[in-house]
Amino acid sequence: MTTTTKRTPGPKHPGGRRRPTEPRAGARPGPDHQWEALRQMLLIRRFEERCVELYSGAKIRGFVHLYIGEEAVAVGVGRALHEEDAVVSTYREHGHALVRGVPVDAVMAEMFGRATGCSRGRGGSMHLFDAGRRFYGGNAIVAGGLPLAAGLALADRMRGAERVTCCFFGDGAYAEGEFHETANLAALWQLPLLLVCENNLYAMGTSLAREHAQTNLAMRAASYGMPAWTVDGMDVLAVESAARRAADSVRAGGGPIFLEARTYRFRAHSMYDPDRYRNKEEVERWKARDPLAALEERLRAEGILDDRARKRLEEEVTAEIDASVRAAEAAPCEPVADLLRFVTSDSGSTR
C-alpha cells in the first residue's frame, strides 16, 4: 500500500487494482517512489525512538517491542500491497500499522492507552488494530496471527475476491506448530496467502542457529509445495520488488508464497530485555547496513536528495510525531462505566 497517514490515496487504474505510480515487479522505481519509501522508513524510525523516550519517562507502560532496523521490510512489503488486501501482524507491529495507513495520532494514542487510540486504548503496543484498513493486529502470541491469516485468506477464496492476505511473523514463530499447520493448509487449499518471515536471527534471546538445525527457512518452507525465496531485508527496494512479484502471483490465483526477509533488530527484543545474548560487534556490523542510510546514500548518488531536502523531511516527520504526542497526552481514557463494553453482550444496548 502506497498511502501514508497524511495523504489521500491516489487514483487507481480503471480495473480498480494498481495505482499508476506503482512500479511493476522488476521495474525501476521512480524518484518520487523512492522518496516516499525513505519518508515512511524515517517515520517508523523516529516514532520508535520517541517511544523509547516516552517509555523511559513512564508515559508508555506495558510491553514495547521496537522495530528499529527492520523498517525496510514493513515499507517494502506494505508498498506492494493494495488497499483491499489484509495484513496480519505480530507484537512488533508499529511499523506495519504506520505503513498500512493507520494514522500516527491513532497509533500514539494507543501507546498511551487513550480512548482515541486505534484500539480505543484497550490494546496498547502489542494490539494495534484497524478493521477499516484491514489491519488485523497486533497479535501478542508468538505465531498467533498465522491461523487468523489463513482464515482471512480462505474467506476471500470462498468469495472469489482477488485479494491477498499478508501475514508477518518472526523466525521464532517458524518453530511453532501454528506455522507448519498454516503452511500445510495454505498449500493444500491454495489460499491467497503471502507469508512474510521477518528473520532477525533471534527468537527473543535464542539465536537462529541454536533453534533450527536447518537455518535456510525458505528452503524448508518450500517443502510444503509453495514457492519460497529469500530477500535482503535491509534493502527496501529489493524487498518491495520481491514482495510485489509474490503479491501479484498470489492475487492472480497462484496460491501461497513464502518470503523470508533477512533483517536485524538494532534494539533488544523488548524494553525489558537486557540484551546479553549477542555481542556489540555483531550489532555494529548490522548497523553498518542500516536500511535508512543505504536508501539515503542511493538517493543522494542519484541527485534525488540533498542536505536541504533531508533537513526538511526530518522536520516534517518530527512535527508529525510531536503533534501525535500532544494529542495523546490530551486525549481521555475510556470511562470506567465502559469497562465491560465489547466484552459482554447486552441485547438492550444500542451502543
Short mmCIF file of C-alpha atoms in Angstrom, two decimals:
data_model
loop_
_atom_site.label_atom_id
_atom_site.label_comp_id
_atom_site.label_asym_id
_atom_site.label_seq_id
_atom_site.Cartn_x
_atom_site.Cartn_y
_atom_site.Cartn_z
CA MET A 1 0.00 0.00 0.00
CA THR A 2 1.47 3.34 -1.00
CA THR A 3 -0.51 5.76 1.15
CA THR A 4 0.84 7.48 4.25
CA THR A 5 -1.02 8.83 7.23
CA LYS A 6 -1.32 12.34 5.75
CA ARG A 7 -2.19 11.55 2.16
CA THR A 8 -5.40 10.84 0.33
CA PRO A 9 -4.96 7.67 -1.73
CA GLY A 10 -4.28 8.40 -5.37
CA PRO A 11 -6.37 7.16 -8.29
CA LYS A 12 -6.41 3.53 -9.33
CA HIS A 13 -6.35 2.06 -12.79
CA PRO A 14 -9.77 1.55 -14.37
CA GLY A 15 -9.51 -2.09 -13.34
CA GLY A 16 -9.51 -0.91 -9.73
CA ARG A 17 -6.27 -2.52 -8.64
CA ARG A 18 -2.93 -0.81 -9.25
CA ARG A 19 -2.16 2.89 -8.95
CA PRO A 20 -0.25 4.49 -11.85
CA THR A 21 2.65 5.49 -9.58
CA GLU A 22 3.38 1.91 -8.54
CA PRO A 23 6.17 0.17 -10.46
CA ARG A 24 5.51 -3.29 -11.74
CA ALA A 25 7.58 -6.17 -10.37
CA GLY A 26 11.16 -5.79 -11.53
CA ALA A 27 10.67 -2.23 -12.81
CA ARG A 28 13.00 0.54 -11.64
CA PRO A 29 11.14 2.78 -9.13
CA GLY A 30 11.00 6.49 -9.90
CA PRO A 31 12.35 9.34 -7.72
CA ASP A 32 9.01 10.06 -6.01
CA HIS A 33 8.53 6.40 -5.19
CA GLN A 34 11.96 6.12 -3.61
CA TRP A 35 11.49 9.41 -1.74
CA GLU A 36 8.24 8.18 -0.23
CA ALA A 37 9.93 4.95 0.85
CA LEU A 38 12.56 6.99 2.68
CA ARG A 39 9.87 9.09 4.34
CA GLN A 40 7.97 6.04 5.55
CA MET A 41 11.09 4.40 6.96
CA LEU A 42 12.10 7.64 8.68
CA LEU A 43 8.62 7.99 10.19
CA ILE A 44 8.86 4.49 11.66
CA ARG A 45 12.37 5.08 12.98
CA ARG A 46 11.52 8.38 14.66
CA PHE A 47 8.24 7.01 16.03
CA GLU A 48 10.09 4.12 17.65
CA GLU A 49 12.80 6.37 19.04
CA ARG A 50 10.12 8.60 20.57
CA CYS A 51 8.55 5.52 22.13
CA VAL A 52 11.88 4.83 23.85
CA GLU A 53 11.82 8.33 25.35
CA LEU A 54 8.19 8.07 26.42
CA TYR A 55 8.66 4.62 27.91
CA SER A 56 11.69 5.80 29.86
CA GLY A 57 9.58 8.67 31.17
CA ALA A 58 6.77 6.26 32.23
CA LYS A 59 4.34 7.82 29.73
CA ILE A 60 4.03 4.44 28.00
CA ARG A 61 3.63 1.28 30.06
CA GLY A 62 3.48 -2.44 29.46
CA PHE A 63 5.49 -4.38 26.91
CA VAL A 64 7.01 -2.49 23.97
CA HIS A 65 8.83 -4.22 21.10
CA LEU A 66 10.71 -1.86 18.79
CA TYR A 67 11.10 -2.20 15.03
CA ILE A 68 14.32 -0.19 14.68
CA GLY A 69 16.49 -1.76 11.98
CA GLU A 70 13.67 -3.69 10.29
CA GLU A 71 11.91 -0.74 8.63
CA ALA A 72 12.74 -1.86 5.09
CA VAL A 73 10.58 -4.97 5.47
CA ALA A 74 7.41 -3.17 6.54
CA VAL A 75 7.82 -0.45 3.93
CA GLY A 76 8.87 -2.74 1.09
CA VAL A 77 6.11 -5.27 1.63
CA GLY A 78 3.49 -2.68 2.53
CA ARG A 79 4.02 -0.78 -0.70
CA ALA A 80 3.47 -3.97 -2.71
CA LEU A 81 0.01 -4.49 -1.20
CA HIS A 82 -3.30 -2.94 -2.21
CA GLU A 83 -5.93 -1.27 -0.05
CA GLU A 84 -8.28 -4.23 -0.30
CA ASP A 85 -5.61 -6.68 0.87
CA ALA A 86 -5.41 -7.75 4.52
CA VAL A 87 -2.45 -7.55 6.88
CA VAL A 88 -1.94 -9.67 9.99
CA SER A 89 0.99 -8.76 12.19
CA THR A 90 2.92 -9.61 15.34
CA TYR A 91 3.53 -7.76 18.61
CA ARG A 92 6.35 -5.84 16.82
CA GLU A 93 3.83 -4.14 14.58
CA HIS A 94 4.14 -0.35 14.94
CA GLY A 95 5.89 -0.09 11.56
CA HIS A 96 3.38 -2.35 9.82
CA ALA A 97 0.49 -0.26 11.14
CA LEU A 98 2.01 3.05 10.06
CA VAL A 99 2.79 1.81 6.56
CA ARG A 100 -0.70 0.38 6.30
CA GLY A 101 -2.02 3.89 6.82
CA VAL A 102 -3.16 3.78 10.44
CA PRO A 103 -2.81 7.45 11.49
CA VAL A 104 0.18 8.35 13.63
CA ASP A 105 -2.19 10.01 16.12
CA ALA A 106 -4.20 6.80 16.50
CA VAL A 107 -1.09 4.64 17.00
CA MET A 108 0.47 7.02 19.52
CA ALA A 109 -2.79 7.36 21.46
CA GLU A 110 -2.96 3.58 21.67
CA MET A 111 0.56 3.52 23.07
CA PHE A 112 -0.69 5.89 25.79
CA GLY A 113 -3.77 3.73 26.41
CA ARG A 114 -6.16 6.53 25.45
CA ALA A 115 -9.68 6.22 24.08
CA THR A 116 -8.67 7.86 20.79
CA GLY A 117 -6.25 5.02 20.05
CA CYS A 118 -6.85 2.67 17.15
CA SER A 119 -7.94 0.00 19.66
CA ARG A 120 -9.62 2.54 21.97
CA GLY A 121 -6.69 2.30 24.35
CA ARG A 122 -7.52 -1.30 25.23
CA GLY A 123 -4.70 -2.97 23.33
CA GLY A 124 -1.57 -0.91 23.77
CA SER A 125 1.66 -1.55 21.92
CA MET A 126 1.06 -5.22 21.09
CA HIS A 127 -2.56 -4.99 19.90
CA LEU A 128 -2.88 -2.29 17.25
CA PHE A 129 -5.96 -2.93 15.11
CA ASP A 130 -7.81 -1.14 12.32
CA ALA A 131 -10.55 -3.14 10.61
CA GLY A 132 -11.31 -0.29 8.21
CA ARG A 133 -7.82 -0.58 6.77
CA ARG A 134 -7.93 -4.39 7.00
CA PHE A 135 -5.14 -4.36 9.56
CA TYR A 136 -5.91 -7.28 11.88
CA GLY A 137 -3.33 -6.90 14.64
CA GLY A 138 -1.09 -6.75 16.50
CA ASN A 139 -1.16 -10.33 17.96
CA ALA A 140 0.78 -10.83 21.19
CA ILE A 141 1.04 -14.63 20.98
CA VAL A 142 4.03 -15.89 19.00
CA ALA A 143 2.65 -17.34 15.73
CA GLY A 144 -0.87 -16.48 16.86
CA GLY A 145 -1.61 -14.45 13.73
CA LEU A 146 -0.86 -17.27 11.30
CA PRO A 147 -4.12 -19.26 11.68
CA LEU A 148 -6.08 -15.99 11.59
CA ALA A 149 -4.41 -15.07 8.32
CA ALA A 150 -5.28 -18.47 6.89
CA GLY A 151 -8.90 -17.89 7.83
CA LEU A 152 -8.99 -14.47 6.16
CA ALA A 153 -7.41 -15.90 3.04
CA LEU A 154 -9.87 -18.80 2.98
CA ALA A 155 -12.80 -16.39 3.27
CA ASP A 156 -11.50 -14.38 0.31
CA ARG A 157 -11.02 -17.51 -1.76
CA MET A 158 -14.55 -18.72 -0.98
CA ARG A 159 -15.93 -15.31 -2.00
CA GLY A 160 -13.88 -15.24 -5.16
CA ALA A 161 -12.23 -11.99 -4.10
CA GLU A 162 -8.95 -11.08 -5.79
CA ARG A 163 -7.24 -10.13 -2.56
CA VAL A 164 -4.07 -11.05 -0.73
CA THR A 165 -3.72 -11.72 2.99
CA CYS A 166 -0.21 -10.86 4.12
CA CYS A 167 0.97 -12.34 7.40
CA PHE A 168 4.11 -11.06 9.10
CA PHE A 169 5.86 -13.27 11.66
CA GLY A 170 9.36 -13.84 13.01
CA ASP A 171 11.85 -16.69 12.87
CA GLY A 172 10.74 -17.68 16.36
CA ALA A 173 7.20 -18.26 15.09
CA TYR A 174 8.61 -20.54 12.42
CA ALA A 175 9.37 -23.06 15.18
CA GLU A 176 5.76 -23.09 16.36
CA GLY A 177 3.21 -25.64 15.22
CA GLU A 178 0.90 -22.88 14.00
CA PHE A 179 3.30 -22.01 11.21
CA HIS A 180 3.52 -25.55 9.90
CA GLU A 181 -0.22 -26.14 10.19
CA THR A 182 -0.91 -22.87 8.36
CA ALA A 183 1.67 -23.54 5.65
CA ASN A 184 0.30 -27.01 5.03
CA LEU A 185 -3.34 -25.90 4.77
CA ALA A 186 -2.43 -22.85 2.67
CA ALA A 187 -0.64 -25.05 0.14
CA LEU A 188 -3.26 -27.79 0.28
CA TRP A 189 -6.14 -25.35 -0.29
CA GLN A 190 -4.17 -22.94 -2.48
CA LEU A 191 -5.03 -19.98 -0.31
CA PRO A 192 -4.23 -16.40 -1.41
CA LEU A 193 -1.73 -16.02 1.44
CA LEU A 194 1.62 -14.22 1.47
CA LEU A 195 3.73 -15.46 4.37
CA VAL A 196 6.45 -12.94 5.27
CA CYS A 197 9.02 -14.20 7.75
CA GLU A 198 10.99 -11.34 9.29
CA ASN A 199 14.10 -13.33 10.11
CA ASN A 200 16.05 -11.11 12.52
CA LEU A 201 18.17 -14.08 13.70
CA TYR A 202 16.82 -14.13 17.27
CA ALA A 203 13.68 -15.60 18.79
CA MET A 204 13.68 -13.38 21.87
CA GLY A 205 17.16 -14.30 23.17
CA THR A 206 17.68 -17.55 21.24
CA SER A 207 19.76 -17.37 18.08
CA LEU A 208 18.51 -19.00 14.90
CA ALA A 209 21.40 -21.50 14.83
CA ARG A 210 20.57 -22.72 18.33
CA GLU A 211 16.92 -23.26 17.47
CA HIS A 212 16.88 -24.60 13.91
CA ALA A 213 19.02 -27.42 12.52
CA GLN A 214 18.34 -26.04 9.02
CA THR A 215 18.61 -22.25 9.04
CA ASN A 216 17.53 -21.75 5.43
CA LEU A 217 13.90 -21.09 6.28
CA ALA A 218 12.78 -20.53 2.72
CA MET A 219 14.12 -23.91 1.66
CA ARG A 220 12.19 -25.60 4.46
CA ALA A 221 9.00 -23.70 3.60
CA ALA A 222 9.29 -24.90 0.01
CA SER A 223 8.84 -28.45 1.26
CA TYR A 224 5.15 -27.64 1.69
CA GLY A 225 4.85 -27.24 -2.07
CA MET A 226 4.75 -23.44 -2.24
CA PRO A 227 7.18 -21.05 -3.93
CA ALA A 228 9.62 -19.65 -1.38
CA TRP A 229 12.60 -17.36 -1.63
CA THR A 230 14.79 -15.05 0.44
CA VAL A 231 15.45 -11.32 0.10
CA ASP A 232 17.81 -8.84 1.70
CA GLY A 233 15.60 -7.36 4.39
CA MET A 234 17.90 -4.34 4.77
CA ASP A 235 17.22 -3.15 1.19
CA VAL A 236 13.77 -1.62 0.91
CA LEU A 237 13.73 -1.62 -2.90
CA ALA A 238 14.76 -5.27 -3.06
CA VAL A 239 12.05 -6.16 -0.54
CA GLU A 240 9.42 -4.25 -2.49
CA SER A 241 10.38 -5.91 -5.76
CA ALA A 242 10.26 -9.39 -4.24
CA ALA A 243 7.01 -8.67 -2.38
CA ARG A 244 5.34 -7.21 -5.47
CA ARG A 245 6.29 -10.26 -7.51
CA ALA A 246 4.90 -12.51 -4.77
CA ALA A 247 1.70 -10.50 -4.18
CA ASP A 248 0.92 -10.30 -7.89
CA SER A 249 1.24 -14.08 -8.16
CA VAL A 250 -0.93 -14.72 -5.09
CA ARG A 251 -3.56 -12.26 -6.31
CA ALA A 252 -3.66 -13.95 -9.70
CA GLY A 253 -4.57 -17.28 -8.09
CA GLY A 254 -1.11 -18.81 -7.90
CA GLY A 255 -1.54 -19.97 -4.33
CA PRO A 256 0.51 -19.11 -1.24
CA ILE A 257 4.09 -17.81 -1.31
CA PHE A 258 6.69 -17.69 1.44
CA LEU A 259 9.06 -14.72 1.58
CA GLU A 260 11.98 -14.74 4.01
CA ALA A 261 13.30 -11.23 4.67
CA ARG A 262 16.71 -11.45 6.31
CA THR A 263 16.86 -8.49 8.62
CA TYR A 264 18.06 -7.45 12.09
CA ARG A 265 16.68 -5.53 15.03
CA PHE A 266 19.11 -2.96 16.38
CA ARG A 267 17.44 -2.85 19.79
CA ALA A 268 16.76 -5.59 22.32
CA HIS A 269 13.77 -7.92 21.99
CA SER A 270 11.69 -5.61 24.19
CA MET A 271 12.21 -2.66 26.50
CA TYR A 272 12.53 -5.16 29.37
CA ASP A 273 15.29 -7.15 27.67
CA PRO A 274 18.90 -6.60 28.91
CA ASP A 275 20.17 -7.86 25.51
CA ARG A 276 23.02 -10.00 26.87
CA TYR A 277 22.76 -12.81 24.31
CA ARG A 278 24.63 -11.09 21.46
CA ASN A 279 27.86 -9.10 21.32
CA LYS A 280 28.23 -5.45 20.43
CA GLU A 281 30.42 -6.20 17.41
CA GLU A 282 27.60 -8.15 15.78
CA VAL A 283 25.12 -5.34 16.35
CA GLU A 284 27.53 -2.76 14.93
CA ARG A 285 28.10 -4.88 11.81
CA TRP A 286 24.39 -4.88 11.13
CA LYS A 287 24.05 -1.17 11.91
CA ALA A 288 26.54 -0.55 9.14
CA ARG A 289 23.80 -1.88 6.83
CA ASP A 290 21.13 0.49 8.18
CA PRO A 291 18.29 0.46 5.61
CA LEU A 292 17.64 4.20 6.03
CA ALA A 293 21.27 5.13 5.48
CA ALA A 294 21.50 2.80 2.49
CA LEU A 295 18.49 4.33 0.72
CA GLU A 296 19.57 7.86 1.61
CA GLU A 297 23.00 7.21 0.11
CA ARG A 298 21.38 5.91 -3.06
CA LEU A 299 19.09 8.94 -3.35
CA ARG A 300 22.00 11.31 -2.87
CA ALA A 301 24.02 9.49 -5.53
CA GLU A 302 21.11 9.83 -7.96
CA GLY A 303 20.64 13.51 -7.18
CA ILE A 304 17.20 12.98 -5.64
CA LEU A 305 18.20 14.04 -2.11
CA ASP A 306 20.39 16.83 -0.77
CA ASP A 307 21.05 18.29 2.68
CA ARG A 308 18.26 20.85 2.43
CA ALA A 309 15.62 18.29 1.40
CA ARG A 310 16.84 15.87 4.07
CA LYS A 311 16.54 18.56 6.75
CA ARG A 312 13.02 19.44 5.60
CA LEU A 313 11.98 15.80 5.66
CA GLU A 314 13.33 15.38 9.19
CA GLU A 315 11.43 18.46 10.35
CA GLU A 316 8.16 17.26 8.79
CA VAL A 317 8.39 13.82 10.38
CA THR A 318 9.38 15.26 13.77
CA ALA A 319 6.50 17.73 13.68
CA GLU A 320 4.04 14.94 12.87
CA ILE A 321 5.24 12.83 15.79
CA ASP A 322 5.33 15.83 18.15
CA ALA A 323 1.71 16.57 17.29
CA SER A 324 0.71 12.96 17.91
CA VAL A 325 2.28 13.03 21.37
CA ARG A 326 0.46 16.25 22.27
CA ALA A 327 -2.83 14.79 21.04
CA ALA A 328 -2.28 11.57 23.00
CA GLU A 329 -1.46 13.41 26.21
CA ALA A 330 -4.63 15.49 25.85
CA ALA A 331 -6.86 12.55 24.93
CA PRO A 332 -9.17 10.97 27.53
CA CYS A 333 -9.02 7.47 28.91
CA GLU A 334 -12.09 5.31 28.47
CA PRO A 335 -14.58 5.91 31.28
CA VAL A 336 -14.85 3.22 33.92
CA ALA A 337 -18.53 2.87 33.04
CA ASP A 338 -17.45 1.38 29.70
CA LEU A 339 -15.28 -1.29 31.29
CA LEU A 340 -17.42 -4.17 30.00
CA ARG A 341 -18.21 -2.60 26.62
CA PHE A 342 -17.28 -5.02 23.84
CA VAL A 343 -16.68 -7.71 26.49
CA THR A 344 -20.17 -8.88 27.36
CA SER A 345 -23.28 -8.78 25.23
CA ASP A 346 -26.34 -6.74 26.06
CA SER A 347 -29.30 -7.22 23.76
CA GLY A 348 -30.83 -3.98 25.00
CA SER A 349 -27.77 -1.88 24.27
CA THR A 350 -27.72 0.33 21.20
CA ARG A 351 -24.06 1.22 21.53
#
